[in-house]
JSON list of C-alpha atoms and ligand atoms in Angstrom, two decimals:
[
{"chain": "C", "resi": 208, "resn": "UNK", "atom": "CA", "xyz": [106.55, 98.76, 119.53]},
{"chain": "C", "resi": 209, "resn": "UNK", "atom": "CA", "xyz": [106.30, 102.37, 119.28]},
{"chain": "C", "resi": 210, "resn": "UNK", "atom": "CA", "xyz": [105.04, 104.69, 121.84]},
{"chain": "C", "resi": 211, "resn": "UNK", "atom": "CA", "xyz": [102.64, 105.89, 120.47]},
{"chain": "C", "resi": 212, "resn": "UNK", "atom": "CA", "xyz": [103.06, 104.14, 116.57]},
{"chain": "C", "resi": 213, "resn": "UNK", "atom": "CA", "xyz": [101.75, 101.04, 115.57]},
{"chain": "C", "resi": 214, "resn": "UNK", "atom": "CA", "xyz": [104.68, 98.81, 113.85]},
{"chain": "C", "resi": 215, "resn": "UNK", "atom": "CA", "xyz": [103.43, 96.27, 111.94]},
{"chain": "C", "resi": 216, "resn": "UNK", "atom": "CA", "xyz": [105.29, 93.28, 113.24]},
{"chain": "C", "resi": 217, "resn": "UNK", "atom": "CA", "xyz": [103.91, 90.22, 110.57]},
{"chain": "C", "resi": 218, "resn": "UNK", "atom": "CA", "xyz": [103.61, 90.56, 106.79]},
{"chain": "C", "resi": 219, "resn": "UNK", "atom": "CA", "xyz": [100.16, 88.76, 107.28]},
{"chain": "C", "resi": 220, "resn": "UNK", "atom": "CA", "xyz": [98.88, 91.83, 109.01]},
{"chain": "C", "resi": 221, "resn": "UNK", "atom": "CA", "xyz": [100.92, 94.03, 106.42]},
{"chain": "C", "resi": 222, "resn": "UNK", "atom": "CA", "xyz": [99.61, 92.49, 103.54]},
{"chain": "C", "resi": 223, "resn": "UNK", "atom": "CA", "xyz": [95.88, 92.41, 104.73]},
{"chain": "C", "resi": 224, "resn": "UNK", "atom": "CA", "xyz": [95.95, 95.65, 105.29]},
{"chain": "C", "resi": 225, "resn": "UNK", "atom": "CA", "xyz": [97.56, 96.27, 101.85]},
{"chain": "C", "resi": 226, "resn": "UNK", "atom": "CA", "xyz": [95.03, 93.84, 100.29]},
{"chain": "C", "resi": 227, "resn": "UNK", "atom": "CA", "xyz": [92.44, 95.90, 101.72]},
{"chain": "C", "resi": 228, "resn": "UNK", "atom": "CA", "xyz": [93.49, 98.57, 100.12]},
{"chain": "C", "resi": 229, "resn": "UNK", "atom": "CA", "xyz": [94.70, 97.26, 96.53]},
{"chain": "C", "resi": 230, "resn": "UNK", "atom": "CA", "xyz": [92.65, 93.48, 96.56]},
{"chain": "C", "resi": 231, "resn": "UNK", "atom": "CA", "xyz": [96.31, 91.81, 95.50]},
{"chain": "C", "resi": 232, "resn": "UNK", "atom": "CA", "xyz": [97.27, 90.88, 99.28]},
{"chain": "C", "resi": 233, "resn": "UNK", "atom": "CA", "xyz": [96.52, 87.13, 99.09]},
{"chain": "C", "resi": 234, "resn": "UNK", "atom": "CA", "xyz": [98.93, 86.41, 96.33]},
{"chain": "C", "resi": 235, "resn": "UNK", "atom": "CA", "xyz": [101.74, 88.46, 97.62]},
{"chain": "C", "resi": 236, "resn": "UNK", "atom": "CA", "xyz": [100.87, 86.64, 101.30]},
{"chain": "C", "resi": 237, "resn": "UNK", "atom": "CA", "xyz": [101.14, 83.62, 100.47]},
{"chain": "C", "resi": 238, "resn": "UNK", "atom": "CA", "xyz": [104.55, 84.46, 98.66]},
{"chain": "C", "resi": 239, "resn": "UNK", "atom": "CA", "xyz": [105.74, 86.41, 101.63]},
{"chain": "C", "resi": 240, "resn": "UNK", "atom": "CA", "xyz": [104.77, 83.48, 104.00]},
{"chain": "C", "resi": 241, "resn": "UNK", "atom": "CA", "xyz": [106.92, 80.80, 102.33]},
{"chain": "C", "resi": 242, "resn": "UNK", "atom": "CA", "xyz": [110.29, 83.18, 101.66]},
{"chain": "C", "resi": 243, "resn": "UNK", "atom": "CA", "xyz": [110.07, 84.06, 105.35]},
{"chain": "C", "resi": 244, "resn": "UNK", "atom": "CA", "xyz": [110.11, 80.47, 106.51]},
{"chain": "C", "resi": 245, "resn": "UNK", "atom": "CA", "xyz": [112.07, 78.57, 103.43]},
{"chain": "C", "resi": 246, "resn": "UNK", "atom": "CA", "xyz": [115.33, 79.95, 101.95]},
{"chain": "C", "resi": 247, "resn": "UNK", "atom": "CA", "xyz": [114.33, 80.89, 98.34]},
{"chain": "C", "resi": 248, "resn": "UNK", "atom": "CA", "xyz": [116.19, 79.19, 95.63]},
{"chain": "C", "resi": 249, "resn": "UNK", "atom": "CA", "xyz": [117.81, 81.39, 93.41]},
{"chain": "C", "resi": 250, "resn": "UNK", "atom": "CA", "xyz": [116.71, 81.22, 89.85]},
{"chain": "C", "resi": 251, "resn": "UNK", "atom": "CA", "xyz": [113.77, 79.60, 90.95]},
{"chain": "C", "resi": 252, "resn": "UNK", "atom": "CA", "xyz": [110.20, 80.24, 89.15]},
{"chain": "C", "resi": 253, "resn": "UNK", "atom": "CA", "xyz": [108.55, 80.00, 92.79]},
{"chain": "C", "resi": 254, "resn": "UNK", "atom": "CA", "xyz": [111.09, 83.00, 94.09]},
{"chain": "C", "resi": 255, "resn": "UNK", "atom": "CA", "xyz": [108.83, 85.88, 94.92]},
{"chain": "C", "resi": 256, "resn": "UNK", "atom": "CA", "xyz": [109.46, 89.28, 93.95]},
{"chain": "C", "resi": 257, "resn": "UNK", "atom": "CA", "xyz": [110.55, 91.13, 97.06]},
{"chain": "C", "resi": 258, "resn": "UNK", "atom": "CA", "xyz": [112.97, 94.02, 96.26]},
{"chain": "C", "resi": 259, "resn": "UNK", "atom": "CA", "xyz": [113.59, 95.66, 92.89]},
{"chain": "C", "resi": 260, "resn": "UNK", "atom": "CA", "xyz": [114.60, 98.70, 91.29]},
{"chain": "C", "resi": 261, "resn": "UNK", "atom": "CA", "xyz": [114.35, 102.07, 92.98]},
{"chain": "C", "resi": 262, "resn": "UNK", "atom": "CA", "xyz": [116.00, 105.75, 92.21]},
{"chain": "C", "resi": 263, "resn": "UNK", "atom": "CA", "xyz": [116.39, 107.88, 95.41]},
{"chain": "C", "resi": 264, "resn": "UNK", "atom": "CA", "xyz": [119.12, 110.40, 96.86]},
{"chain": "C", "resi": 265, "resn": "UNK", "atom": "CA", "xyz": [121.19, 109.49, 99.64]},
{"chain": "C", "resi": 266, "resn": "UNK", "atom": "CA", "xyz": [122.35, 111.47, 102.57]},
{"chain": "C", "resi": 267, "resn": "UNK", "atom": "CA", "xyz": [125.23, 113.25, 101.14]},
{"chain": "C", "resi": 268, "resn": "UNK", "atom": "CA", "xyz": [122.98, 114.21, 98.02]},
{"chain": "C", "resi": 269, "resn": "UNK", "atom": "CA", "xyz": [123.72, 111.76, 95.29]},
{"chain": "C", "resi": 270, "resn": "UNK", "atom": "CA", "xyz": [121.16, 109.96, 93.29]},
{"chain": "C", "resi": 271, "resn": "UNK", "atom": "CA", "xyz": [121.33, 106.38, 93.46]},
{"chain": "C", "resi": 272, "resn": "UNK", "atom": "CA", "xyz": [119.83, 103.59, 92.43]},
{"chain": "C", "resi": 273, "resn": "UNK", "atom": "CA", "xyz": [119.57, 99.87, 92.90]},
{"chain": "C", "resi": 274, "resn": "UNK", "atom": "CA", "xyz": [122.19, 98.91, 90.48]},
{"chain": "C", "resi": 275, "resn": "UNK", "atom": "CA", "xyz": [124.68, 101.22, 92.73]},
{"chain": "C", "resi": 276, "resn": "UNK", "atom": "CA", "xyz": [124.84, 98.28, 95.14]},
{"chain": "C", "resi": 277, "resn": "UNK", "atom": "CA", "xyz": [125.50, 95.30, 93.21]},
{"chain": "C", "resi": 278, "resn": "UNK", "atom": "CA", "xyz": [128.17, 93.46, 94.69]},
{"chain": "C", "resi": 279, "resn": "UNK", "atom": "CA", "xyz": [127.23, 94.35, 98.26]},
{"chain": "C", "resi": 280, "resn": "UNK", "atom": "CA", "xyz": [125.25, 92.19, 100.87]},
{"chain": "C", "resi": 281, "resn": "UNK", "atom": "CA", "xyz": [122.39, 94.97, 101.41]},
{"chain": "C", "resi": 282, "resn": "UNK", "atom": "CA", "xyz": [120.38, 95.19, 104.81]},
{"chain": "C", "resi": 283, "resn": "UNK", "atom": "CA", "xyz": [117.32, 97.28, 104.27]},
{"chain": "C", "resi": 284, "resn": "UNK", "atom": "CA", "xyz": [115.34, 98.86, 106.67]},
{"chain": "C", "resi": 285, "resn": "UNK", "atom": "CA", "xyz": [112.50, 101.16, 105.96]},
{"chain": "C", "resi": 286, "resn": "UNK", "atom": "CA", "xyz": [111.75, 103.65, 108.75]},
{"chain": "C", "resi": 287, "resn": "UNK", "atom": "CA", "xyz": [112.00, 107.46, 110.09]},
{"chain": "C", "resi": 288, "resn": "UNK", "atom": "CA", "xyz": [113.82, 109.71, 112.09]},
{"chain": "C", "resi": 289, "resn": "UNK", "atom": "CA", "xyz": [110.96, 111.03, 114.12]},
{"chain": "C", "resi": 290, "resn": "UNK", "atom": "CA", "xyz": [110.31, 107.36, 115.13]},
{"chain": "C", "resi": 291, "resn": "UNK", "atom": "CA", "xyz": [110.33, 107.51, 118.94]},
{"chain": "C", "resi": 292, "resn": "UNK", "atom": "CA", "xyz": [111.84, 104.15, 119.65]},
{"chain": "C", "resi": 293, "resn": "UNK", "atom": "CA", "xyz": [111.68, 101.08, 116.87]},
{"chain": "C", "resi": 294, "resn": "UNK", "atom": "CA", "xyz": [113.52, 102.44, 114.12]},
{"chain": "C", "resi": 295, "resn": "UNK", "atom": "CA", "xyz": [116.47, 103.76, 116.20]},
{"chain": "C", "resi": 296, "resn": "UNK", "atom": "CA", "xyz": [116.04, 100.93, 118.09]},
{"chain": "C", "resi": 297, "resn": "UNK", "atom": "CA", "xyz": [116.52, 98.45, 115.27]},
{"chain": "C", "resi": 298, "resn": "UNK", "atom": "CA", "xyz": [119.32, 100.56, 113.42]},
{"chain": "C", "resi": 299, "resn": "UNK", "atom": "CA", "xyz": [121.20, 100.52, 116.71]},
{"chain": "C", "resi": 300, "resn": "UNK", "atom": "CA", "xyz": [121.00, 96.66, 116.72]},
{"chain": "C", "resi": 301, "resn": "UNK", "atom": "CA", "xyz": [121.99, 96.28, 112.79]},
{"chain": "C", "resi": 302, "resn": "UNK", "atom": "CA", "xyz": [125.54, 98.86, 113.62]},
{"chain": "C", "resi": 303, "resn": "UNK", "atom": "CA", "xyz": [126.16, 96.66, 116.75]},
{"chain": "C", "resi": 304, "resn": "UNK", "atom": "CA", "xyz": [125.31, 93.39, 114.23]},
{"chain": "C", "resi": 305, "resn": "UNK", "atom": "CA", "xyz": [128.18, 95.34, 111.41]},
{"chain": "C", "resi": 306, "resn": "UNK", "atom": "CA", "xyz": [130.90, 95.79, 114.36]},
{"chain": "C", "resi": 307, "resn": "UNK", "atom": "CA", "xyz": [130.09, 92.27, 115.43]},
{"chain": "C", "resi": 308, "resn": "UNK", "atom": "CA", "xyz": [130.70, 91.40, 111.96]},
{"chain": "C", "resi": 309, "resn": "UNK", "atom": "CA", "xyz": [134.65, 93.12, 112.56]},
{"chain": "C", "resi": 310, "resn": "UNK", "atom": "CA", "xyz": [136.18, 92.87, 108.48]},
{"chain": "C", "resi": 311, "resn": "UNK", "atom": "CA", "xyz": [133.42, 91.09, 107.06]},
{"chain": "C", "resi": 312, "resn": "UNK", "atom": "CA", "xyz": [131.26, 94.35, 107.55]},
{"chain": "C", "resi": 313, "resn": "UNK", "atom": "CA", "xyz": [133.26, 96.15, 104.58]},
{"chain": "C", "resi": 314, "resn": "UNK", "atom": "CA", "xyz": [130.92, 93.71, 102.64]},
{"chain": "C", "resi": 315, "resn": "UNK", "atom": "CA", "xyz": [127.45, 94.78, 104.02]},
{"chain": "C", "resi": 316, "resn": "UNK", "atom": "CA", "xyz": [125.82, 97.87, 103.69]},
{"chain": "C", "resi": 317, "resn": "UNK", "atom": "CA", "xyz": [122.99, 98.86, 105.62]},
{"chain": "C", "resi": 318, "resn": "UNK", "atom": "CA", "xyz": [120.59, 101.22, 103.93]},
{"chain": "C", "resi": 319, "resn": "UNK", "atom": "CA", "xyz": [117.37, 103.27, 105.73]},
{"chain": "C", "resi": 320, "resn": "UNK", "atom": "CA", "xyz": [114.62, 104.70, 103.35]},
{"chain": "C", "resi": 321, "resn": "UNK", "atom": "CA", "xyz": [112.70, 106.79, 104.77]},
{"chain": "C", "resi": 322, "resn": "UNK", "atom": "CA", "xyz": [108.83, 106.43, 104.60]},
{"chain": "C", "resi": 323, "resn": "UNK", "atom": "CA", "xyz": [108.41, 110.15, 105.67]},
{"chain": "C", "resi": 324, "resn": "UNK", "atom": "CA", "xyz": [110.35, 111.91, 102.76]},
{"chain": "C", "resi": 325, "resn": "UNK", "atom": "CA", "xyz": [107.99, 114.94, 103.66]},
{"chain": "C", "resi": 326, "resn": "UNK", "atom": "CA", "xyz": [110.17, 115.71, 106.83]},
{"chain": "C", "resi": 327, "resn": "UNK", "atom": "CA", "xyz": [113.23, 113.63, 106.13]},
{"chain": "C", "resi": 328, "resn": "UNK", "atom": "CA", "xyz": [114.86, 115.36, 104.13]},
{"chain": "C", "resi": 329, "resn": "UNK", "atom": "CA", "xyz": [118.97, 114.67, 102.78]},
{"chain": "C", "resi": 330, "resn": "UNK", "atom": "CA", "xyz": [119.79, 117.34, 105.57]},
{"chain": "C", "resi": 331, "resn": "UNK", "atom": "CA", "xyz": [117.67, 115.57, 108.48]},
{"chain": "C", "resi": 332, "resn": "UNK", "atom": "CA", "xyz": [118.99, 112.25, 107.27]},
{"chain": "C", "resi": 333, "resn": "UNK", "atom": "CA", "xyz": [122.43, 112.96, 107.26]},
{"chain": "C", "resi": 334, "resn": "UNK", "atom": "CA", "xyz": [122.44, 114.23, 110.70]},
{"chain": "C", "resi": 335, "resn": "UNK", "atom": "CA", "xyz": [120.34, 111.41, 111.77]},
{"chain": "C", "resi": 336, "resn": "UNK", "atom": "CA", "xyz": [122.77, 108.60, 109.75]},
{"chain": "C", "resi": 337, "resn": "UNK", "atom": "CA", "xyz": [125.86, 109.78, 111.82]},
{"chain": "C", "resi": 338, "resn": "UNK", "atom": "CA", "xyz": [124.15, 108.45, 115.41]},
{"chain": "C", "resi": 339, "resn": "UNK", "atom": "CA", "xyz": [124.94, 104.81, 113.88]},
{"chain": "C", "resi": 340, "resn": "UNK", "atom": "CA", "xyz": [126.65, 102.83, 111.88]},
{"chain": "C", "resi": 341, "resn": "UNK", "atom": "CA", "xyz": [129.54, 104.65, 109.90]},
{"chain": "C", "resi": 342, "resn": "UNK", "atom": "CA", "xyz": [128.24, 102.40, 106.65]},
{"chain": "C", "resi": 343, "resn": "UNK", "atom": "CA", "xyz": [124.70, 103.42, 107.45]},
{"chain": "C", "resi": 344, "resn": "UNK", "atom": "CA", "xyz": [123.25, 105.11, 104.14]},
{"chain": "C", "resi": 345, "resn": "UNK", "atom": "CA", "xyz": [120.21, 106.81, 104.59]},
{"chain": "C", "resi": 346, "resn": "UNK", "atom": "CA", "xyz": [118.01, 107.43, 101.24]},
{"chain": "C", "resi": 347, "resn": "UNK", "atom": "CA", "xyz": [114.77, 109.50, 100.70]},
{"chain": "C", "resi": 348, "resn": "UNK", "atom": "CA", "xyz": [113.04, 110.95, 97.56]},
{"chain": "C", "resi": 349, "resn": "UNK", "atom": "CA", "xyz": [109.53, 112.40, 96.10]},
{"chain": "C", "resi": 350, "resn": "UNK", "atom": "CA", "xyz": [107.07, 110.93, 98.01]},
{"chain": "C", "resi": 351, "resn": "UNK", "atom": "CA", "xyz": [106.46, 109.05, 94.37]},
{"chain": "C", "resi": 352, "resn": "UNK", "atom": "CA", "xyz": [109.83, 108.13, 94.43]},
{"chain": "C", "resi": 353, "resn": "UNK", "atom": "CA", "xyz": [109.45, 106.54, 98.32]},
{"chain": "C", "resi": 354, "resn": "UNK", "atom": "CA", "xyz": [106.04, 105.07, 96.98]},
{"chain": "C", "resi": 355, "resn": "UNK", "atom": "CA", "xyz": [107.63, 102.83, 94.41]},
{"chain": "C", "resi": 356, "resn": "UNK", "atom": "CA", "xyz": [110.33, 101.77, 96.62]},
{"chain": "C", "resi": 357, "resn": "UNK", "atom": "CA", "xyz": [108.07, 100.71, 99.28]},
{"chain": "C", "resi": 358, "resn": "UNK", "atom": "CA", "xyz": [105.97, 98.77, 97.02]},
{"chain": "C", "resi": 359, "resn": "UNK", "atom": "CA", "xyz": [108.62, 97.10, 95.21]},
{"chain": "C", "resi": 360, "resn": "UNK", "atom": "CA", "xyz": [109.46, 95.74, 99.09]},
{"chain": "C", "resi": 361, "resn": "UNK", "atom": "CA", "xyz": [105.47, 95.71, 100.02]},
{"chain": "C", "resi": 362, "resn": "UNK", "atom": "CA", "xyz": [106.00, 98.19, 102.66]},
{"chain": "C", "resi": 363, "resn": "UNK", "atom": "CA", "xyz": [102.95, 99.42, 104.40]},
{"chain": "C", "resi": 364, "resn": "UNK", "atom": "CA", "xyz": [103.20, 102.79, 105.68]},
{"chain": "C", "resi": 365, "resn": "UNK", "atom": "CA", "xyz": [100.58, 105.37, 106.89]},
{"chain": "C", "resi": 366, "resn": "UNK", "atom": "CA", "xyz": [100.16, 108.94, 108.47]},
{"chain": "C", "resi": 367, "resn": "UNK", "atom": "CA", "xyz": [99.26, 108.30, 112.18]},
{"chain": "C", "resi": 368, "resn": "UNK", "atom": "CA", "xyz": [97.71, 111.57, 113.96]},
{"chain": "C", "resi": 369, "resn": "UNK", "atom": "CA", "xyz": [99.32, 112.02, 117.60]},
{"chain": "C", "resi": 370, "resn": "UNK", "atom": "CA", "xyz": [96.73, 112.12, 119.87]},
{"chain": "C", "resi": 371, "resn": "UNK", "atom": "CA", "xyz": [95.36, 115.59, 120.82]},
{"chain": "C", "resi": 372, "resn": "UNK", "atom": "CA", "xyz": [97.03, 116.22, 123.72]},
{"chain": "C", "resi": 373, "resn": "UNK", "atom": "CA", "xyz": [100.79, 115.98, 122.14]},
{"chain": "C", "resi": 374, "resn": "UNK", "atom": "CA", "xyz": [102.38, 117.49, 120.06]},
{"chain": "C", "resi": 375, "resn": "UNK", "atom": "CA", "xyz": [101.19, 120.35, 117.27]},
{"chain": "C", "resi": 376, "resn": "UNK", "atom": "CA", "xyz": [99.20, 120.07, 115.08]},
{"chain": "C", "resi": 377, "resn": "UNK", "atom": "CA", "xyz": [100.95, 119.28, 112.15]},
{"chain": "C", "resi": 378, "resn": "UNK", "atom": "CA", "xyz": [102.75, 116.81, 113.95]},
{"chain": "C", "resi": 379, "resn": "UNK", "atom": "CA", "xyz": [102.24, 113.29, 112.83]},
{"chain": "C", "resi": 380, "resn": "UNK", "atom": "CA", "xyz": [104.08, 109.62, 113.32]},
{"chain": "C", "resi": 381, "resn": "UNK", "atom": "CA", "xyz": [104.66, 107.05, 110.70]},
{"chain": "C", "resi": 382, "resn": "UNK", "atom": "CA", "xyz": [102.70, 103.62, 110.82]},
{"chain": "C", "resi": 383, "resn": "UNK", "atom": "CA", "xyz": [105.21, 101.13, 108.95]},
{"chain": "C", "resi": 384, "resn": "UNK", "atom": "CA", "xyz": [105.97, 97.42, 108.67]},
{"chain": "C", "resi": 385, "resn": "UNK", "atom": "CA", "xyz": [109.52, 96.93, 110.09]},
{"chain": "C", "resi": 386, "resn": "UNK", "atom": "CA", "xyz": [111.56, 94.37, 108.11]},
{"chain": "C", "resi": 387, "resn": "UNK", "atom": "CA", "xyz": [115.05, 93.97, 107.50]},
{"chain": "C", "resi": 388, "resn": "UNK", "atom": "CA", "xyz": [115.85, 92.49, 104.29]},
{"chain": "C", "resi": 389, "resn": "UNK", "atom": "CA", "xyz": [118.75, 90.99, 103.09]},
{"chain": "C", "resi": 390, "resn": "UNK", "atom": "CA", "xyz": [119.37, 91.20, 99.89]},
{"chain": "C", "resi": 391, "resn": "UNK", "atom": "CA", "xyz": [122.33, 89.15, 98.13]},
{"chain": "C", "resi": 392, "resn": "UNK", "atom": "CA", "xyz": [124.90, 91.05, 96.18]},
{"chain": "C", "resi": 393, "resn": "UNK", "atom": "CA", "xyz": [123.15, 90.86, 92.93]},
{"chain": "C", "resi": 394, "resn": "UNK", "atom": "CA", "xyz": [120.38, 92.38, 94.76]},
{"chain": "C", "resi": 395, "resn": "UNK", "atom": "CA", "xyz": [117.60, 89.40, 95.20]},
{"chain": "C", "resi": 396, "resn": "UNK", "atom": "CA", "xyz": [116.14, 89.21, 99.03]},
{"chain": "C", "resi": 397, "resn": "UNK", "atom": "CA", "xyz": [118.06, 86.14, 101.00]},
{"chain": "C", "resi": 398, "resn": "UNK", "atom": "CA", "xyz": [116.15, 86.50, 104.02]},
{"chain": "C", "resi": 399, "resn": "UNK", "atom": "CA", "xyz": [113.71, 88.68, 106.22]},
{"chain": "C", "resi": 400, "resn": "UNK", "atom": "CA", "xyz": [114.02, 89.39, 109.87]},
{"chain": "C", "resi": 401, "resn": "UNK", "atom": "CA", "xyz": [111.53, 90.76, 112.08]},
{"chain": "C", "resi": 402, "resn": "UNK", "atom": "CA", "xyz": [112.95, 94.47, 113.32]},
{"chain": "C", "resi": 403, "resn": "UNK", "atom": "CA", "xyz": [113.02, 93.65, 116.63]},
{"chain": "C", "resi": 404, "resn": "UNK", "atom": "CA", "xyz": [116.07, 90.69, 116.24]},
{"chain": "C", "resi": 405, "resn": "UNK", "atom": "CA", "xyz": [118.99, 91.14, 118.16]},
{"chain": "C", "resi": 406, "resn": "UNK", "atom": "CA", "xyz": [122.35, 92.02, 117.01]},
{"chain": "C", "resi": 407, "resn": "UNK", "atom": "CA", "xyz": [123.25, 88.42, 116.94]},
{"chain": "C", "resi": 408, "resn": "UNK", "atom": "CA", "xyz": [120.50, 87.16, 115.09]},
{"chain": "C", "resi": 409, "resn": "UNK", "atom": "CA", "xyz": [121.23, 90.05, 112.92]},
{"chain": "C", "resi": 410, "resn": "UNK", "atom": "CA", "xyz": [124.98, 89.07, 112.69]},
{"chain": "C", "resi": 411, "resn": "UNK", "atom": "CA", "xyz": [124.22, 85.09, 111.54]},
{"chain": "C", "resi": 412, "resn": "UNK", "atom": "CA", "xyz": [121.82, 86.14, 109.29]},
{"chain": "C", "resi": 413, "resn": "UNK", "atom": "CA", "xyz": [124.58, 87.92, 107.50]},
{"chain": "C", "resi": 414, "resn": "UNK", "atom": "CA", "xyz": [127.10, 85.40, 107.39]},
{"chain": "C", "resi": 415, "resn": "UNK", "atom": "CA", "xyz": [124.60, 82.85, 106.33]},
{"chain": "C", "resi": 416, "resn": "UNK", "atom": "CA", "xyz": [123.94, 85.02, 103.57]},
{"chain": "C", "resi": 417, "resn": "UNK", "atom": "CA", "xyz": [127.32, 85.15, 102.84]},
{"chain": "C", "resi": 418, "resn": "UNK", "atom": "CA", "xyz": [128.03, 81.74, 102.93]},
{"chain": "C", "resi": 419, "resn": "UNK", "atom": "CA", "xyz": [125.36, 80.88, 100.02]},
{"chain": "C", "resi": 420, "resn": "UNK", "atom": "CA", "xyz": [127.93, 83.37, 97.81]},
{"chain": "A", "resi": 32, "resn": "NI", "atom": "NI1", "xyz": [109.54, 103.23, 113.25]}
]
């Protein structure tokens, strides 16, 4: 958990509060709930739309989209750099997962959007990408841009004022949900783990993905 920002652990909580907010949580909850617990089956009418198109720019300034990806086993994490603990925390455990991994690695790639495009910017994400994984993409946009990205994954995230006594006063944190998804290499979500899984759960997560094809 963050020091002094909430993550959002369960997609129940993530998708009341987002239901609050938009009245469409149920439906998505109840589609969330079974994915997370059953392996969806490809092609099937009951799969639930997690994941989808998106059109950011990645560290080293390129656009990119979705389609970019396609024929790589995607991990996707959305966080920030100014995160005090959880999202460094969890990208340290996905780069241990990838070296774990040895060869098969060169298949995954493990992407960070940023749900604070205000402050991370391609500069601060570059610098910040470098502290992990050497695969590690990091991709930000227009804060339009990040919206539609998020929802296409039905990623809560929120300002959070520090309290008084720290920091200035334009200094905020980031409330987010903290999944990792994996998404298959034609880009459909496999499976969801919680962000605070361990390298090795992280690891057989991957290969089980891989062994589905
Ligand atoms: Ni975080």
């Amino acid at each position: 958990m963050g020091k002094f920002g909430k993550h959002v652990n369960r997609f129940a909580l993530t998708l009341a509060l987002l239901g609050v907010a938009s009245g469409v949580g149920l439906v998505a909850y109840r589609q969330i709930t079974s994915v997370a617990t059953v392996q969806p089956m490809p092609g099937s009418a009951t799969t639930p739309q997690v994941g989808g198109a998106f059109s950011l720019v990645d560290h080293t300034g390129r656009t990119v989209t979705d389609q970019d990806f396609r024929g790589e086993y995607l991990l996707i994490y959305f966080g920030y750099t100014f995160c005090p603990d959880v999202c460094p925390n969890t990208l340290l455990a996905v780069s241990q997962a990838l070296d774990d991994l040895g060869p098969l690695a060169d298949q995954v790639r493990p992407i960070l959007i940023t749900v604070d495009p205000e402050r991370d910017d391609r500069a601060v994400l570059a610098e910040y990408v470098r502290h992990f994984h050497p695969r590690l993409v990091g991709l930000t946009g227009s804060p339009e841009r990040i919206a539609e990205a998020a929802k296409a994954y039905q990623v809560y995230y929120a300002k959070a004022q520090l309290p008084e006594d720290q920091g200035a006063d334009d200094d905020y944190l980031m409330d987010h949900s903290g999944f990792l998804y994996f998404m298959d290499r034609e880009g459909r979500l496999g499976a969801l783990l919680s962000h605070n899984s361990g390298p090795d759960e992280i690891a057989a997560k991957i290969r089980e993905l891989m062994d589905q094809g």
